[in-house]
Short mmCIF file of C-alpha atoms in Angstrom, two decimals:
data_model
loop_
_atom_site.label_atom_id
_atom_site.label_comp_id
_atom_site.label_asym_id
_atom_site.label_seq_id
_atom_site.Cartn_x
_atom_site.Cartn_y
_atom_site.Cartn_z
CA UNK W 166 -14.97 -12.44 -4.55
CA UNK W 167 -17.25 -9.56 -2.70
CA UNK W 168 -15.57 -6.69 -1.25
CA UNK W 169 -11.87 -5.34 -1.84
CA UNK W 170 -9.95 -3.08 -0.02
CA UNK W 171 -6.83 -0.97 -2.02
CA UNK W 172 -4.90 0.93 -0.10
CA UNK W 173 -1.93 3.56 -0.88
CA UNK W 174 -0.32 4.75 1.88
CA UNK W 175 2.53 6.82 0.97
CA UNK W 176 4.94 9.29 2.81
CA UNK W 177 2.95 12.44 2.90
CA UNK W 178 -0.48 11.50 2.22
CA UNK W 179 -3.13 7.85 2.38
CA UNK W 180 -6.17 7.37 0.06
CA UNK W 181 -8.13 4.56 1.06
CA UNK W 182 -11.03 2.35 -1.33
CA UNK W 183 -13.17 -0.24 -0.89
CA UNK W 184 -14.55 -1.96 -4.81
CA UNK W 185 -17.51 -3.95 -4.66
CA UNK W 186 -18.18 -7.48 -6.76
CA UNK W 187 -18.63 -5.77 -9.93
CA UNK W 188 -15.40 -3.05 -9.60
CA UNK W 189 -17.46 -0.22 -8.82
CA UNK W 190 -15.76 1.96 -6.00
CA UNK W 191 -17.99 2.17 -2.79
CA UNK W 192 -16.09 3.83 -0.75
CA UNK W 193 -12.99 5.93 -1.24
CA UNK W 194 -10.98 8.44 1.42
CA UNK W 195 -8.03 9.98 2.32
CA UNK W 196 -5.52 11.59 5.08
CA UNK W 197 -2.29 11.99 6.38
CA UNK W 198 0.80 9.39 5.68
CA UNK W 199 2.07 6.13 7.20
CA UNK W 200 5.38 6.81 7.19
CA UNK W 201 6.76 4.41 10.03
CA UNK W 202 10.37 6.21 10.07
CA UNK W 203 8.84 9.88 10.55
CA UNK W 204 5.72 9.30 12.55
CA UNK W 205 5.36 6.89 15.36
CA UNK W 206 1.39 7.18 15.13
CA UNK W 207 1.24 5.36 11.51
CA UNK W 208 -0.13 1.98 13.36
CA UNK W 209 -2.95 3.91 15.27
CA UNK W 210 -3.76 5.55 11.67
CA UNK W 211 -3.14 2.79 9.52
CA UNK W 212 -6.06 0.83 12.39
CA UNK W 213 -8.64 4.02 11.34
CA UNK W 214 -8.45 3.99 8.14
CA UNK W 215 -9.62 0.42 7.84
CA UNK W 216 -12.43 0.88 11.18
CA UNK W 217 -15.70 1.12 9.96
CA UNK W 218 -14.96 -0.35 6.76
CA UNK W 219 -17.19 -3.70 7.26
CA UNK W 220 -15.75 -7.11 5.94
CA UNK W 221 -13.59 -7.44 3.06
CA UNK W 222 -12.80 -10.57 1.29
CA UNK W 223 -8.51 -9.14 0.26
CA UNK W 224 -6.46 -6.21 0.72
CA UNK W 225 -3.72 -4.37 -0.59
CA UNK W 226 -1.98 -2.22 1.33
CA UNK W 227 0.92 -0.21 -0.59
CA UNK W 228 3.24 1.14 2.47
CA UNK W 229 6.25 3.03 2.47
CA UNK W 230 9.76 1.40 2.99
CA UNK W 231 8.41 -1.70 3.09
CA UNK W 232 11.02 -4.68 1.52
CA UNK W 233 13.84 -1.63 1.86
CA UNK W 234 13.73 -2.45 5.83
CA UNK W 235 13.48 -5.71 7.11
CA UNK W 236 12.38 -4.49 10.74
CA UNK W 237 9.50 -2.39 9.35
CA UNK W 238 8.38 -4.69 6.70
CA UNK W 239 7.69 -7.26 9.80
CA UNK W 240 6.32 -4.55 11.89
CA UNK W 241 3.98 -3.13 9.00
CA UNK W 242 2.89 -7.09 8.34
CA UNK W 243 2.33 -7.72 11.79
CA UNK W 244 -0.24 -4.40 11.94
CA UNK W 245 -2.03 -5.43 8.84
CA UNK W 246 -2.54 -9.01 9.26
CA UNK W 247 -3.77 -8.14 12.92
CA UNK W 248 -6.33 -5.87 11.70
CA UNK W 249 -7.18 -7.40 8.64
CA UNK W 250 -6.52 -11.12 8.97
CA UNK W 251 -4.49 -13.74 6.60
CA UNK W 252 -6.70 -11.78 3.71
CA UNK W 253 -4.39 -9.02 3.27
CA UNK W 254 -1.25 -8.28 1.53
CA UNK W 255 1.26 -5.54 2.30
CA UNK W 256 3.48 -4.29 -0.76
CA UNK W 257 5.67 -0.96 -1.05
CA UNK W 258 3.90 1.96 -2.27
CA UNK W 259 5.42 2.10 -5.05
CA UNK W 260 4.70 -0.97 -6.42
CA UNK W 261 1.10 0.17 -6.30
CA UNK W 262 1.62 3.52 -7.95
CA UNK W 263 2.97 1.12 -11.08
CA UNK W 264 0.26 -1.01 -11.11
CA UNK W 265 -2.28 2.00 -11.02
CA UNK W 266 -0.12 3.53 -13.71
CA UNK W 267 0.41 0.64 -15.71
CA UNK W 268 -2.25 -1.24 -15.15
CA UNK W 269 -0.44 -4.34 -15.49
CA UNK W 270 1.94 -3.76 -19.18
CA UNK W 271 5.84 -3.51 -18.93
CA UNK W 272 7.24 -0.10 -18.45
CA UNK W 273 8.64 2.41 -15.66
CA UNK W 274 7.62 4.53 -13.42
CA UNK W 275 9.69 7.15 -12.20
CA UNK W 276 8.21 8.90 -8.53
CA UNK W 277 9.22 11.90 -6.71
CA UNK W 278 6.93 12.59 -3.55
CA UNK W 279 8.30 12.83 -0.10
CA UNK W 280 10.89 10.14 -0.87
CA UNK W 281 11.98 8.80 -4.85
CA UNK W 282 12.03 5.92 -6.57
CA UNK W 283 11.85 4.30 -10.09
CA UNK W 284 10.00 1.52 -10.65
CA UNK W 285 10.31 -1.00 -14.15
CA UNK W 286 8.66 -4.35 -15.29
CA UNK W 287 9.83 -5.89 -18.60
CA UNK W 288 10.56 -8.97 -20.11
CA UNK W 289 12.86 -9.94 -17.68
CA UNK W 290 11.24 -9.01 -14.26
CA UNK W 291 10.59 -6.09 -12.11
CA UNK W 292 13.48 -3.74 -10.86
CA UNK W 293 13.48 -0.66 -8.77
CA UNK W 294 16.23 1.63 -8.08
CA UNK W 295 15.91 4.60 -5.29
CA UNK W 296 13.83 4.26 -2.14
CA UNK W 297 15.14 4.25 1.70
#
């Protein structure tokens, strides 16, 4: 696999990176939020973070409310497959602050930024209580 795209795109703020073949970060940014219930201008945002980026071989894209809200989970698919193609793969936000906590191992995470949630993996699955 070449190029990789992670992206965390929470309520208040976005940071943005691109990780070559061997891991090392080659690019990394930041900027407002994509918060699709606040600000109606997260699509056009969302579209500049990723311009300019060159080709990527998979994405993440951590996004906020998406699995609380049916409607915007579609809508924030829709936007990222459409500028990103079948290679990407939207998740909520805070499933990415876990995995960038936990790297992987069981435990929770417990978030308070513009909105809350906690977020746990053990033996027996993932849960998550809080969000939208």
């Amino acid at each position: 696999m070449g190029r990789v795209l992670g992206l965390d795109g929470g309520g208040t703020k976005t940071v943005v990176g691109v990780a070559d073949e061997t891991g090392r970060v080659v690019m990394l940014q930041g900027g407002a939020g994509l918060d699709p219930v606040a600000d109606a201008g997260w699509e056009k945002r969302l579209g500049d973070f990723v311009a300019g980026l060159g080709s990527v071989d998979a994405a993440v894209l951590g996004l906020p409310y998406f699995s609380e809200v049916p409607a915007i989970s579609a809508r924030q698919t829709a936007v990222a497959l459409g500028l990103l193609g079948p290679r990407a793969q939207v998740v909520n936000d805070v499933a990415v602050a876990f995995e960038g906590a936990l790297g992987g191992a069981e435990g929770v995470l417990v978030l308070a930024g513009t909105g809350s949630m906690a977020w746990a993996r053990g033996p027996r699955g993932t849960v998550r209580s809080g969000g939208f």
